[in-house]
Each structure stands twice: as structure tokens, then as C-alpha cells.
Amino acid sequence: MTAVQGTAVDVPTDEGTADAYLAHPAGGSPHPAVLLYMDAFGLRPQLRNMADRLAGAGYTVLVPNVFYRHGPAPVVELPEFIDPGARPDIFQRLGPIMRSLTPDRAMRDAGAYLRWLAQCPAAADGPVALTGYCMGAGLALRTAGTYPDRVAAAAGFHGGNLATDGPQSPHLVAGDITAELYFGHADHDGSMPPQQQERLTAALTAAGVRHRCEVYGDAPHGYTQADTAAYDAEATERHWAALLDLLKRTF
């Protein structure tokens, strides 16, 4: 692991300015770029720590606050440790915010994040990789299909509602994807049940997308998030191995 420099940055979008966190190896030379999509709890120390770990492996990592329309992160007050008892109140406040991030808005924002990375001195020229967590997994999948010329690889971990039967389901962009994909599904995840897992795999296979989908046994939804009760250390390390292997193949 190399020394890492992390800083707060602002990313201009069509509808305002997204606050974000940028992490990259210290030293000044450009490195392959990774756009990290947050979970619903948002940009906070846990995600900064994850970005730092990726940066320490040799990447320039941007973590935008995708809820920036509702203010800088955190858009709702969060405890240092999110236990099950706190979740109902948090999601009561987050629910309307999450629903306001429509696919169209999210993908306009994605274009802004990708443009910003293309101009960032710390980011190497060329396509980027994506990784997303919980709701961020859907954003990663959708971005890979919306901007295929800019995305070389995308990963999603404990994602939910990736392949619903709705008209705006993320998996419907499969036919436009050129990147290699990896998904690490949480076991017994009500937001990503077996039928959705099968629908996602079938769509990617039919579209000829290079992909690998795995179920992390006994790992709950949110297993990578160390500041929550869902954290699973073994599953998290498996996620790091899979993600870094994907990035190594990509860059």
C-alpha cells in the first residue's frame, strides 16, 4: 500500500454542485480512475476509508455525494455506528431523497462525474472503472450501460433491485454495456432475491457481457459497511479481492 492523499472536491453538474471526496496515491502522477458510488447512508468516514484503501492500491478514486440536491453530506444525521434500531428513522428521512434521484437525474450526474474525472490531473487518460454499494450497485450498472465508451469495468456489491420487472430496472441497459462486470450478491437479501439474480445473469449473458455474479453465503445486505451492524469482515475481504482482481484485469 502506498501513501494516500485525500481531499474534499466539488463536481459541477447540470443542476448544481456535488460535494465529493477524492483519494489518490501521493506523488502527483496520474493513476487509473475509479468512480465509487455510495450506499444510501452516503458520503461519510466509512466510504472515505474505502476510497483510501483503493487509492492505496494504486487508483484515483472519486466518491460523489449523489444526494447533493438535498445538501452536502451527510444529508441526514447519522450515528457513528448504525445499528438496526436506528435504521427505521434514518430510512424514513432518506426514503424521499432516494426516490427523488430518478434514473434520468442519476445518469445526467454520472456524465458530470465522468467528465470531471477526465479533466482531473490525478486521473489517467482513458476509461474508468466503477464500484457501487447497495443502491450504488444499481448506479454502477446503469452508468456502464449509459456511458459504455467511458466505462471499462463495473462492480456492484450487496446491490438491491438490480433486475426488477419494472420498466426502469437497471438490468435493462445490458445490451449497451461493453465493460466487464462483477456482482457480489448478499445471501438472503430481500432486495435482490434469487429471481432477480437469475434475471440479471440471464440479461448479461444474452447481451454477451463479460460478467461474473456470485452469492456471498451468510453475508447480509450491507456486508461491506464497517459502521453498520450488517458488516461481515470475511465477506468484505472477499469483496476487496474480487474488486482488485477486476481492476487489475482492467488497467
mmCIF file with all atom_site columns, C-alpha atoms in Angstrom, residues 9-212:
data_model
loop_
_atom_site.group_PDB
_atom_site.id
_atom_site.type_symbol
_atom_site.label_atom_id
_atom_site.label_alt_id
_atom_site.label_comp_id
_atom_site.label_asym_id
_atom_site.label_entity_id
_atom_site.label_seq_id
_atom_site.pdbx_PDB_ins_code
_atom_site.Cartn_x
_atom_site.Cartn_y
_atom_site.Cartn_z
_atom_site.occupancy
_atom_site.B_iso_or_equiv
_atom_site.pdbx_formal_charge
_atom_site.auth_seq_id
_atom_site.auth_comp_id
_atom_site.auth_asym_id
_atom_site.auth_atom_id
_atom_site.pdbx_PDB_model_num
ATOM 1   C CA . VAL A 1 9   ? -13.709 18.429  -4.014  1.00 0.00 ? 9   VAL A CA 1
ATOM 2   C CA . ASP A 1 10  ? -16.688 19.956  -5.795  1.00 0.00 ? 10  ASP A CA 1
ATOM 3   C CA . VAL A 1 11  ? -18.045 18.500  -9.030  1.00 0.00 ? 11  VAL A CA 1
ATOM 4   C CA . PRO A 1 12  ? -20.174 20.815  -11.207 1.00 0.00 ? 12  PRO A CA 1
ATOM 5   C CA . THR A 1 13  ? -23.315 19.188  -12.593 1.00 0.00 ? 13  THR A CA 1
ATOM 6   C CA . ASP A 1 14  ? -26.188 20.337  -14.780 1.00 0.00 ? 14  ASP A CA 1
ATOM 7   C CA . GLU A 1 15  ? -28.228 21.045  -11.640 1.00 0.00 ? 15  GLU A CA 1
ATOM 8   C CA . GLY A 1 16  ? -25.708 22.367  -9.158  1.00 0.00 ? 16  GLY A CA 1
ATOM 9   C CA . THR A 1 17  ? -22.529 21.183  -7.477  1.00 0.00 ? 17  THR A CA 1
ATOM 10  C CA . ALA A 1 18  ? -21.931 17.765  -5.978  1.00 0.00 ? 18  ALA A CA 1
ATOM 11  C CA . ASP A 1 19  ? -19.648 17.633  -2.977  1.00 0.00 ? 19  ASP A CA 1
ATOM 12  C CA . ALA A 1 20  ? -17.291 14.666  -3.246  1.00 0.00 ? 20  ALA A CA 1
ATOM 13  C CA . TYR A 1 21  ? -14.188 13.019  -1.853  1.00 0.00 ? 21  TYR A CA 1
ATOM 14  C CA . LEU A 1 22  ? -11.121 12.382  -3.991  1.00 0.00 ? 22  LEU A CA 1
ATOM 15  C CA . ALA A 1 23  ? -8.387  9.961   -2.927  1.00 0.00 ? 23  ALA A CA 1
ATOM 16  C CA . HIS A 1 24  ? -5.263  9.079   -4.886  1.00 0.00 ? 24  HIS A CA 1
ATOM 17  C CA . PRO A 1 25  ? -1.691  7.921   -4.335  1.00 0.00 ? 25  PRO A CA 1
ATOM 18  C CA . ALA A 1 26  ? 0.537   10.716  -3.142  1.00 0.00 ? 26  ALA A CA 1
ATOM 19  C CA . GLY A 1 27  ? 3.234   11.853  -5.523  1.00 0.00 ? 27  GLY A CA 1
ATOM 20  C CA . GLY A 1 28  ? 1.442   13.722  -8.260  1.00 0.00 ? 28  GLY A CA 1
ATOM 21  C CA . SER A 1 29  ? 1.453   11.234  -11.144 1.00 0.00 ? 29  SER A CA 1
ATOM 22  C CA . PRO A 1 30  ? -1.900  10.199  -12.664 1.00 0.00 ? 30  PRO A CA 1
ATOM 23  C CA . HIS A 1 31  ? -3.452  6.817   -11.872 1.00 0.00 ? 31  HIS A CA 1
ATOM 24  C CA . PRO A 1 32  ? -6.368  4.818   -13.301 1.00 0.00 ? 32  PRO A CA 1
ATOM 25  C CA . ALA A 1 33  ? -9.650  6.285   -12.138 1.00 0.00 ? 33  ALA A CA 1
ATOM 26  C CA . VAL A 1 34  ? -12.424 4.617   -10.161 1.00 0.00 ? 34  VAL A CA 1
ATOM 27  C CA . LEU A 1 35  ? -15.841 6.171   -9.569  1.00 0.00 ? 35  LEU A CA 1
ATOM 28  C CA . LEU A 1 36  ? -17.180 4.834   -6.265  1.00 0.00 ? 36  LEU A CA 1
ATOM 29  C CA . TYR A 1 37  ? -20.947 5.012   -5.838  1.00 0.00 ? 37  TYR A CA 1
ATOM 30  C CA . MET A 1 38  ? -22.166 5.324   -2.270  1.00 0.00 ? 38  MET A CA 1
ATOM 31  C CA . ASP A 1 39  ? -24.768 3.323   -0.408  1.00 0.00 ? 39  ASP A CA 1
ATOM 32  C CA . ALA A 1 40  ? -27.899 5.048   0.842   1.00 0.00 ? 40  ALA A CA 1
ATOM 33  C CA . PHE A 1 41  ? -26.222 6.267   4.041   1.00 0.00 ? 41  PHE A CA 1
ATOM 34  C CA . GLY A 1 42  ? -23.988 8.385   1.861   1.00 0.00 ? 42  GLY A CA 1
ATOM 35  C CA . LEU A 1 43  ? -20.607 10.007  1.842   1.00 0.00 ? 43  LEU A CA 1
ATOM 36  C CA . ARG A 1 44  ? -19.159 9.620   5.351   1.00 0.00 ? 44  ARG A CA 1
ATOM 37  C CA . PRO A 1 45  ? -15.951 8.412   7.055   1.00 0.00 ? 45  PRO A CA 1
ATOM 38  C CA . GLN A 1 46  ? -16.623 4.765   6.159   1.00 0.00 ? 46  GLN A CA 1
ATOM 39  C CA . LEU A 1 47  ? -16.707 5.484   2.422   1.00 0.00 ? 47  LEU A CA 1
ATOM 40  C CA . ARG A 1 48  ? -13.699 7.768   2.675   1.00 0.00 ? 48  ARG A CA 1
ATOM 41  C CA . ASN A 1 49  ? -11.827 4.898   4.312   1.00 0.00 ? 49  ASN A CA 1
ATOM 42  C CA . MET A 1 50  ? -12.833 2.586   1.480   1.00 0.00 ? 50  MET A CA 1
ATOM 43  C CA . ALA A 1 51  ? -11.695 5.137   -1.093  1.00 0.00 ? 51  ALA A CA 1
ATOM 44  C CA . ASP A 1 52  ? -8.378  5.479   0.730   1.00 0.00 ? 52  ASP A CA 1
ATOM 45  C CA . ARG A 1 53  ? -7.855  1.732   0.613   1.00 0.00 ? 53  ARG A CA 1
ATOM 46  C CA . LEU A 1 54  ? -8.493  1.691   -3.138  1.00 0.00 ? 54  LEU A CA 1
ATOM 47  C CA . ALA A 1 55  ? -6.173  4.646   -3.608  1.00 0.00 ? 55  ALA A CA 1
ATOM 48  C CA . GLY A 1 56  ? -3.504  2.835   -1.629  1.00 0.00 ? 56  GLY A CA 1
ATOM 49  C CA . ALA A 1 57  ? -3.713  0.038   -4.188  1.00 0.00 ? 57  ALA A CA 1
ATOM 50  C CA . GLY A 1 58  ? -2.822  2.494   -6.946  1.00 0.00 ? 58  GLY A CA 1
ATOM 51  C CA . TYR A 1 59  ? -6.050  4.155   -8.087  1.00 0.00 ? 59  TYR A CA 1
ATOM 52  C CA . THR A 1 60  ? -7.563  7.627   -8.165  1.00 0.00 ? 60  THR A CA 1
ATOM 53  C CA . VAL A 1 61  ? -10.994 7.364   -6.541  1.00 0.00 ? 61  VAL A CA 1
ATOM 54  C CA . LEU A 1 62  ? -13.904 9.809   -6.692  1.00 0.00 ? 62  LEU A CA 1
ATOM 55  C CA . VAL A 1 63  ? -16.816 9.363   -4.254  1.00 0.00 ? 63  VAL A CA 1
ATOM 56  C CA . PRO A 1 64  ? -19.605 11.845  -5.057  1.00 0.00 ? 64  PRO A CA 1
ATOM 57  C CA . ASN A 1 65  ? -22.497 12.700  -2.789  1.00 0.00 ? 65  ASN A CA 1
ATOM 58  C CA . VAL A 1 66  ? -25.243 11.616  -5.179  1.00 0.00 ? 66  VAL A CA 1
ATOM 59  C CA . PHE A 1 67  ? -27.831 13.297  -2.927  1.00 0.00 ? 67  PHE A CA 1
ATOM 60  C CA . TYR A 1 68  ? -26.201 16.712  -3.354  1.00 0.00 ? 68  TYR A CA 1
ATOM 61  C CA . ARG A 1 69  ? -29.506 18.299  -4.405  1.00 0.00 ? 69  ARG A CA 1
ATOM 62  C CA . HIS A 1 70  ? -30.556 17.976  -0.766  1.00 0.00 ? 70  HIS A CA 1
ATOM 63  C CA . GLY A 1 71  ? -27.396 19.500  0.660   1.00 0.00 ? 71  GLY A CA 1
ATOM 64  C CA . PRO A 1 72  ? -23.842 18.463  1.460   1.00 0.00 ? 72  PRO A CA 1
ATOM 65  C CA . ALA A 1 73  ? -23.137 15.089  3.009   1.00 0.00 ? 73  ALA A CA 1
ATOM 66  C CA . PRO A 1 74  ? -24.365 13.768  5.276   1.00 0.00 ? 74  PRO A CA 1
ATOM 67  C CA . VAL A 1 75  ? -27.794 14.819  4.066   1.00 0.00 ? 75  VAL A CA 1
ATOM 68  C CA . VAL A 1 76  ? -29.352 13.268  7.182   1.00 0.00 ? 76  VAL A CA 1
ATOM 69  C CA . GLU A 1 77  ? -27.780 12.988  10.602  1.00 0.00 ? 77  GLU A CA 1
ATOM 70  C CA . LEU A 1 78  ? -26.110 9.616   11.154  1.00 0.00 ? 78  LEU A CA 1
ATOM 71  C CA . PRO A 1 79  ? -24.804 7.954   14.311  1.00 0.00 ? 79  PRO A CA 1
ATOM 72  C CA . GLU A 1 80  ? -21.188 6.826   14.337  1.00 0.00 ? 80  GLU A CA 1
ATOM 73  C CA . PHE A 1 81  ? -22.465 3.233   14.325  1.00 0.00 ? 81  PHE A CA 1
ATOM 74  C CA . ILE A 1 82  ? -25.710 2.400   12.538  1.00 0.00 ? 82  ILE A CA 1
ATOM 75  C CA . ASP A 1 83  ? -27.471 -0.377  14.428  1.00 0.00 ? 83  ASP A CA 1
ATOM 76  C CA . PRO A 1 84  ? -30.800 -1.977  13.473  1.00 0.00 ? 84  PRO A CA 1
ATOM 77  C CA . GLY A 1 85  ? -32.685 0.232   15.891  1.00 0.00 ? 85  GLY A CA 1
ATOM 78  C CA . ALA A 1 86  ? -31.561 3.379   14.118  1.00 0.00 ? 86  ALA A CA 1
ATOM 79  C CA . ARG A 1 87  ? -32.386 2.239   10.603  1.00 0.00 ? 87  ARG A CA 1
ATOM 80  C CA . PRO A 1 88  ? -36.181 2.845   10.534  1.00 0.00 ? 88  PRO A CA 1
ATOM 81  C CA . ASP A 1 89  ? -35.831 6.504   11.487  1.00 0.00 ? 89  ASP A CA 1
ATOM 82  C CA . ILE A 1 90  ? -32.906 7.043   9.103   1.00 0.00 ? 90  ILE A CA 1
ATOM 83  C CA . PHE A 1 91  ? -34.733 5.469   6.163   1.00 0.00 ? 91  PHE A CA 1
ATOM 84  C CA . GLN A 1 92  ? -37.908 7.381   6.917   1.00 0.00 ? 92  GLN A CA 1
ATOM 85  C CA . ARG A 1 93  ? -35.864 10.513  6.226   1.00 0.00 ? 93  ARG A CA 1
ATOM 86  C CA . LEU A 1 94  ? -33.816 9.020   3.395   1.00 0.00 ? 94  LEU A CA 1
ATOM 87  C CA . GLY A 1 95  ? -36.736 7.468   1.522   1.00 0.00 ? 95  GLY A CA 1
ATOM 88  C CA . PRO A 1 96  ? -37.990 10.625  -0.226  1.00 0.00 ? 96  PRO A CA 1
ATOM 89  C CA . ILE A 1 97  ? -34.417 11.660  -1.006  1.00 0.00 ? 97  ILE A CA 1
ATOM 90  C CA . MET A 1 98  ? -33.658 8.301   -2.599  1.00 0.00 ? 98  MET A CA 1
ATOM 91  C CA . ARG A 1 99  ? -36.851 8.367   -4.653  1.00 0.00 ? 99  ARG A CA 1
ATOM 92  C CA . SER A 1 100 ? -36.052 11.855  -5.919  1.00 0.00 ? 100 SER A CA 1
ATOM 93  C CA . LEU A 1 101 ? -32.876 10.555  -7.592  1.00 0.00 ? 101 LEU A CA 1
ATOM 94  C CA . THR A 1 102 ? -34.584 9.352   -10.758 1.00 0.00 ? 102 THR A CA 1
ATOM 95  C CA . PRO A 1 103 ? -32.656 7.329   -13.344 1.00 0.00 ? 103 PRO A CA 1
ATOM 96  C CA . ASP A 1 104 ? -32.557 10.339  -15.664 1.00 0.00 ? 104 ASP A CA 1
ATOM 97  C CA . ARG A 1 105 ? -31.141 12.604  -12.974 1.00 0.00 ? 105 ARG A CA 1
ATOM 98  C CA . ALA A 1 106 ? -28.675 9.978   -11.818 1.00 0.00 ? 106 ALA A CA 1
ATOM 99  C CA . MET A 1 107 ? -27.326 9.445   -15.323 1.00 0.00 ? 107 MET A CA 1
ATOM 100 C CA . ARG A 1 108 ? -27.022 13.154  -16.050 1.00 0.00 ? 108 ARG A CA 1
ATOM 101 C CA . ASP A 1 109 ? -24.986 13.350  -12.868 1.00 0.00 ? 109 ASP A CA 1
ATOM 102 C CA . ALA A 1 110 ? -22.940 10.323  -13.912 1.00 0.00 ? 110 ALA A CA 1
ATOM 103 C CA . GLY A 1 111 ? -21.929 12.176  -17.049 1.00 0.00 ? 111 GLY A CA 1
ATOM 104 C CA . ALA A 1 112 ? -20.738 15.072  -14.890 1.00 0.00 ? 112 ALA A CA 1
ATOM 105 C CA . TYR A 1 113 ? -18.694 12.783  -12.645 1.00 0.00 ? 113 TYR A CA 1
ATOM 106 C CA . LEU A 1 114 ? -17.076 11.138  -15.664 1.00 0.00 ? 114 LEU A CA 1
ATOM 107 C CA . ARG A 1 115 ? -16.315 14.492  -17.281 1.00 0.00 ? 115 ARG A CA 1
ATOM 108 C CA . TRP A 1 116 ? -14.736 15.702  -14.057 1.00 0.00 ? 116 TRP A CA 1
ATOM 109 C CA . LEU A 1 117 ? -12.524 12.632  -13.855 1.00 0.00 ? 117 LEU A CA 1
ATOM 110 C CA . ALA A 1 118 ? -11.497 13.087  -17.491 1.00 0.00 ? 118 ALA A CA 1
ATOM 111 C CA . GLN A 1 119 ? -10.175 16.532  -16.560 1.00 0.00 ? 119 GLN A CA 1
ATOM 112 C CA . CYS A 1 120 ? -8.677  15.559  -13.187 1.00 0.00 ? 120 CYS A CA 1
ATOM 113 C CA . PRO A 1 121 ? -4.846  15.746  -13.189 1.00 0.00 ? 121 PRO A CA 1
ATOM 114 C CA . ALA A 1 122 ? -4.681  12.831  -10.745 1.00 0.00 ? 122 ALA A CA 1
ATOM 115 C CA . ALA A 1 123 ? -6.632  10.542  -13.107 1.00 0.00 ? 123 ALA A CA 1
ATOM 116 C CA . ALA A 1 124 ? -5.003  8.730   -16.009 1.00 0.00 ? 124 ALA A CA 1
ATOM 117 C CA . ASP A 1 125 ? -6.385  9.175   -19.512 1.00 0.00 ? 125 ASP A CA 1
ATOM 118 C CA . GLY A 1 126 ? -8.847  6.622   -20.782 1.00 0.00 ? 126 GLY A CA 1
ATOM 119 C CA . PRO A 1 127 ? -11.922 4.807   -19.496 1.00 0.00 ? 127 PRO A CA 1
ATOM 120 C CA . VAL A 1 128 ? -12.659 4.436   -15.801 1.00 0.00 ? 128 VAL A CA 1
ATOM 121 C CA . ALA A 1 129 ? -13.895 1.662   -13.533 1.00 0.00 ? 129 ALA A CA 1
ATOM 122 C CA . LEU A 1 130 ? -16.950 1.786   -11.281 1.00 0.00 ? 130 LEU A CA 1
ATOM 123 C CA . THR A 1 131 ? -17.784 0.188   -7.989  1.00 0.00 ? 131 THR A CA 1
ATOM 124 C CA . GLY A 1 132 ? -21.073 0.606   -6.140  1.00 0.00 ? 132 GLY A CA 1
ATOM 125 C CA . TYR A 1 133 ? -22.612 -0.494  -2.856  1.00 0.00 ? 133 TYR A CA 1
ATOM 126 C CA . CYS A 1 134 ? -26.273 -1.162  -2.089  1.00 0.00 ? 134 CYS A CA 1
ATOM 127 C CA . MET A 1 135 ? -28.106 1.458   -4.171  1.00 0.00 ? 135 MET A CA 1
ATOM 128 C CA . GLY A 1 136 ? -24.730 2.344   -5.699  1.00 0.00 ? 136 GLY A CA 1
ATOM 129 C CA . ALA A 1 137 ? -24.567 -1.040  -7.391  1.00 0.00 ? 137 ALA A CA 1
ATOM 130 C CA . GLY A 1 138 ? -27.584 -0.072  -9.480  1.00 0.00 ? 138 GLY A CA 1
ATOM 131 C CA . LEU A 1 139 ? -25.998 3.258   -10.311 1.00 0.00 ? 139 LEU A CA 1
ATOM 132 C CA . ALA A 1 140 ? -22.830 1.468   -11.420 1.00 0.00 ? 140 ALA A CA 1
ATOM 133 C CA . LEU A 1 141 ? -24.784 -0.932  -13.630 1.00 0.00 ? 141 LEU A CA 1
ATOM 134 C CA . ARG A 1 142 ? -26.834 1.862   -15.163 1.00 0.00 ? 142 ARG A CA 1
ATOM 135 C CA . THR A 1 143 ? -23.752 4.046   -15.742 1.00 0.00 ? 143 THR A CA 1
ATOM 136 C CA . ALA A 1 144 ? -21.945 1.198   -17.512 1.00 0.00 ? 144 ALA A CA 1
ATOM 137 C CA . GLY A 1 145 ? -24.817 0.965   -19.985 1.00 0.00 ? 145 GLY A CA 1
ATOM 138 C CA . THR A 1 146 ? -25.326 4.696   -20.382 1.00 0.00 ? 146 THR A CA 1
ATOM 139 C CA . TYR A 1 147 ? -21.664 5.595   -20.945 1.00 0.00 ? 147 TYR A CA 1
ATOM 140 C CA . PRO A 1 148 ? -20.124 2.470   -22.480 1.00 0.00 ? 148 PRO A CA 1
ATOM 141 C CA . ASP A 1 149 ? -17.306 4.410   -24.110 1.00 0.00 ? 149 ASP A CA 1
ATOM 142 C CA . ARG A 1 150 ? -16.181 5.737   -20.712 1.00 0.00 ? 150 ARG A CA 1
ATOM 143 C CA . VAL A 1 151 ? -16.543 2.629   -18.543 1.00 0.00 ? 151 VAL A CA 1
ATOM 144 C CA . ALA A 1 152 ? -14.121 -0.279  -18.810 1.00 0.00 ? 152 ALA A CA 1
ATOM 145 C CA . ALA A 1 153 ? -15.278 -2.247  -15.766 1.00 0.00 ? 153 ALA A CA 1
ATOM 146 C CA . ALA A 1 154 ? -18.006 -2.083  -13.143 1.00 0.00 ? 154 ALA A CA 1
ATOM 147 C CA . ALA A 1 155 ? -18.639 -3.913  -9.896  1.00 0.00 ? 155 ALA A CA 1
ATOM 148 C CA . GLY A 1 156 ? -21.570 -3.963  -7.513  1.00 0.00 ? 156 GLY A CA 1
ATOM 149 C CA . PHE A 1 157 ? -21.766 -5.346  -4.000  1.00 0.00 ? 157 PHE A CA 1
ATOM 150 C CA . HIS A 1 158 ? -24.894 -6.187  -1.984  1.00 0.00 ? 158 HIS A CA 1
ATOM 151 C CA . GLY A 1 159 ? -26.900 -4.302  -4.581  1.00 0.00 ? 159 GLY A CA 1
ATOM 152 C CA . GLY A 1 160 ? -30.660 -4.225  -4.449  1.00 0.00 ? 160 GLY A CA 1
ATOM 153 C CA . ASN A 1 161 ? -33.362 -4.133  -7.135  1.00 0.00 ? 161 ASN A CA 1
ATOM 154 C CA . LEU A 1 162 ? -30.898 -4.610  -9.975  1.00 0.00 ? 162 LEU A CA 1
ATOM 155 C CA . ALA A 1 163 ? -33.282 -6.688  -12.087 1.00 0.00 ? 163 ALA A CA 1
ATOM 156 C CA . THR A 1 164 ? -36.889 -5.965  -11.255 1.00 0.00 ? 164 THR A CA 1
ATOM 157 C CA . ASP A 1 165 ? -39.814 -6.415  -13.627 1.00 0.00 ? 165 ASP A CA 1
ATOM 158 C CA . GLY A 1 166 ? -40.280 -2.644  -13.807 1.00 0.00 ? 166 GLY A CA 1
ATOM 159 C CA . PRO A 1 167 ? -39.749 -0.544  -16.955 1.00 0.00 ? 167 PRO A CA 1
ATOM 160 C CA . GLN A 1 168 ? -36.743 1.298   -15.474 1.00 0.00 ? 168 GLN A CA 1
ATOM 161 C CA . SER A 1 169 ? -34.891 -1.639  -13.983 1.00 0.00 ? 169 SER A CA 1
ATOM 162 C CA . PRO A 1 170 ? -31.092 -1.197  -14.185 1.00 0.00 ? 170 PRO A CA 1
ATOM 163 C CA . HIS A 1 171 ? -30.576 -4.565  -15.890 1.00 0.00 ? 171 HIS A CA 1
ATOM 164 C CA . LEU A 1 172 ? -32.379 -3.328  -18.994 1.00 0.00 ? 172 LEU A CA 1
ATOM 165 C CA . VAL A 1 173 ? -29.227 -1.452  -20.084 1.00 0.00 ? 173 VAL A CA 1
ATOM 166 C CA . ALA A 1 174 ? -27.368 -4.757  -20.507 1.00 0.00 ? 174 ALA A CA 1
ATOM 167 C CA . GLY A 1 175 ? -27.457 -4.581  -24.295 1.00 0.00 ? 175 GLY A CA 1
ATOM 168 C CA . ASP A 1 176 ? -25.429 -1.352  -24.289 1.00 0.00 ? 176 ASP A CA 1
ATOM 169 C CA . ILE A 1 177 ? -22.670 -2.483  -21.926 1.00 0.00 ? 177 ILE A CA 1
ATOM 170 C CA . THR A 1 178 ? -19.151 -3.094  -23.206 1.00 0.00 ? 178 THR A CA 1
ATOM 171 C CA . ALA A 1 179 ? -17.413 -3.210  -19.807 1.00 0.00 ? 179 ALA A CA 1
ATOM 172 C CA . GLU A 1 180 ? -16.597 -6.296  -17.776 1.00 0.00 ? 180 GLU A CA 1
ATOM 173 C CA . LEU A 1 181 ? -18.913 -6.635  -14.755 1.00 0.00 ? 181 LEU A CA 1
ATOM 174 C CA . TYR A 1 182 ? -18.750 -8.297  -11.357 1.00 0.00 ? 182 TYR A CA 1
ATOM 175 C CA . PHE A 1 183 ? -21.518 -8.605  -8.768  1.00 0.00 ? 183 PHE A CA 1
ATOM 176 C CA . GLY A 1 184 ? -21.206 -9.918  -5.237  1.00 0.00 ? 184 GLY A CA 1
ATOM 177 C CA . HIS A 1 185 ? -24.771 -10.541 -4.048  1.00 0.00 ? 185 HIS A CA 1
ATOM 178 C CA . ALA A 1 186 ? -25.621 -10.741 -0.372  1.00 0.00 ? 186 ALA A CA 1
ATOM 179 C CA . ASP A 1 187 ? -27.115 -14.036 0.754   1.00 0.00 ? 187 ASP A CA 1
ATOM 180 C CA . HIS A 1 188 ? -30.817 -13.990 1.682   1.00 0.00 ? 188 HIS A CA 1
ATOM 181 C CA . ASP A 1 189 ? -31.149 -10.373 0.509   1.00 0.00 ? 189 ASP A CA 1
ATOM 182 C CA . GLY A 1 190 ? -34.783 -9.363  0.239   1.00 0.00 ? 190 GLY A CA 1
ATOM 183 C CA . SER A 1 191 ? -33.882 -6.537  -2.133  1.00 0.00 ? 191 SER A CA 1
ATOM 184 C CA . MET A 1 192 ? -32.093 -8.920  -4.517  1.00 0.00 ? 192 MET A CA 1
ATOM 185 C CA . PRO A 1 193 ? -33.860 -12.310 -4.303  1.00 0.00 ? 193 PRO A CA 1
ATOM 186 C CA . PRO A 1 194 ? -32.896 -15.331 -6.406  1.00 0.00 ? 194 PRO A CA 1
ATOM 187 C CA . GLN A 1 195 ? -35.318 -14.466 -9.199  1.00 0.00 ? 195 GLN A CA 1
ATOM 188 C CA . GLN A 1 196 ? -33.693 -11.085 -9.640  1.00 0.00 ? 196 GLN A CA 1
ATOM 189 C CA . GLN A 1 197 ? -30.233 -12.631 -9.516  1.00 0.00 ? 197 GLN A CA 1
ATOM 190 C CA . GLU A 1 198 ? -31.272 -15.046 -12.252 1.00 0.00 ? 198 GLU A CA 1
ATOM 191 C CA . ARG A 1 199 ? -32.850 -12.266 -14.326 1.00 0.00 ? 199 ARG A CA 1
ATOM 192 C CA . LEU A 1 200 ? -29.679 -10.181 -14.103 1.00 0.00 ? 200 LEU A CA 1
ATOM 193 C CA . THR A 1 201 ? -27.436 -13.070 -15.083 1.00 0.00 ? 201 THR A CA 1
ATOM 194 C CA . ALA A 1 202 ? -29.720 -14.007 -17.972 1.00 0.00 ? 202 ALA A CA 1
ATOM 195 C CA . ALA A 1 203 ? -29.769 -10.432 -19.299 1.00 0.00 ? 203 ALA A CA 1
ATOM 196 C CA . LEU A 1 204 ? -25.991 -10.077 -19.138 1.00 0.00 ? 204 LEU A CA 1
ATOM 197 C CA . THR A 1 205 ? -25.473 -13.461 -20.756 1.00 0.00 ? 205 THR A CA 1
ATOM 198 C CA . ALA A 1 206 ? -27.939 -12.754 -23.556 1.00 0.00 ? 206 ALA A CA 1
ATOM 199 C CA . ALA A 1 207 ? -26.199 -9.429  -24.250 1.00 0.00 ? 207 ALA A CA 1
ATOM 200 C CA . GLY A 1 208 ? -22.771 -11.060 -24.401 1.00 0.00 ? 208 GLY A CA 1
ATOM 201 C CA . VAL A 1 209 ? -21.474 -9.028  -21.455 1.00 0.00 ? 209 VAL A CA 1
ATOM 202 C CA . ARG A 1 210 ? -18.369 -10.365 -19.762 1.00 0.00 ? 210 ARG A CA 1
ATOM 203 C CA . HIS A 1 211 ? -19.530 -10.875 -16.207 1.00 0.00 ? 211 HIS A CA 1
ATOM 204 C CA . ARG A 1 212 ? -19.325 -12.865 -13.027 1.00 0.00 ? 212 ARG A CA 1
#
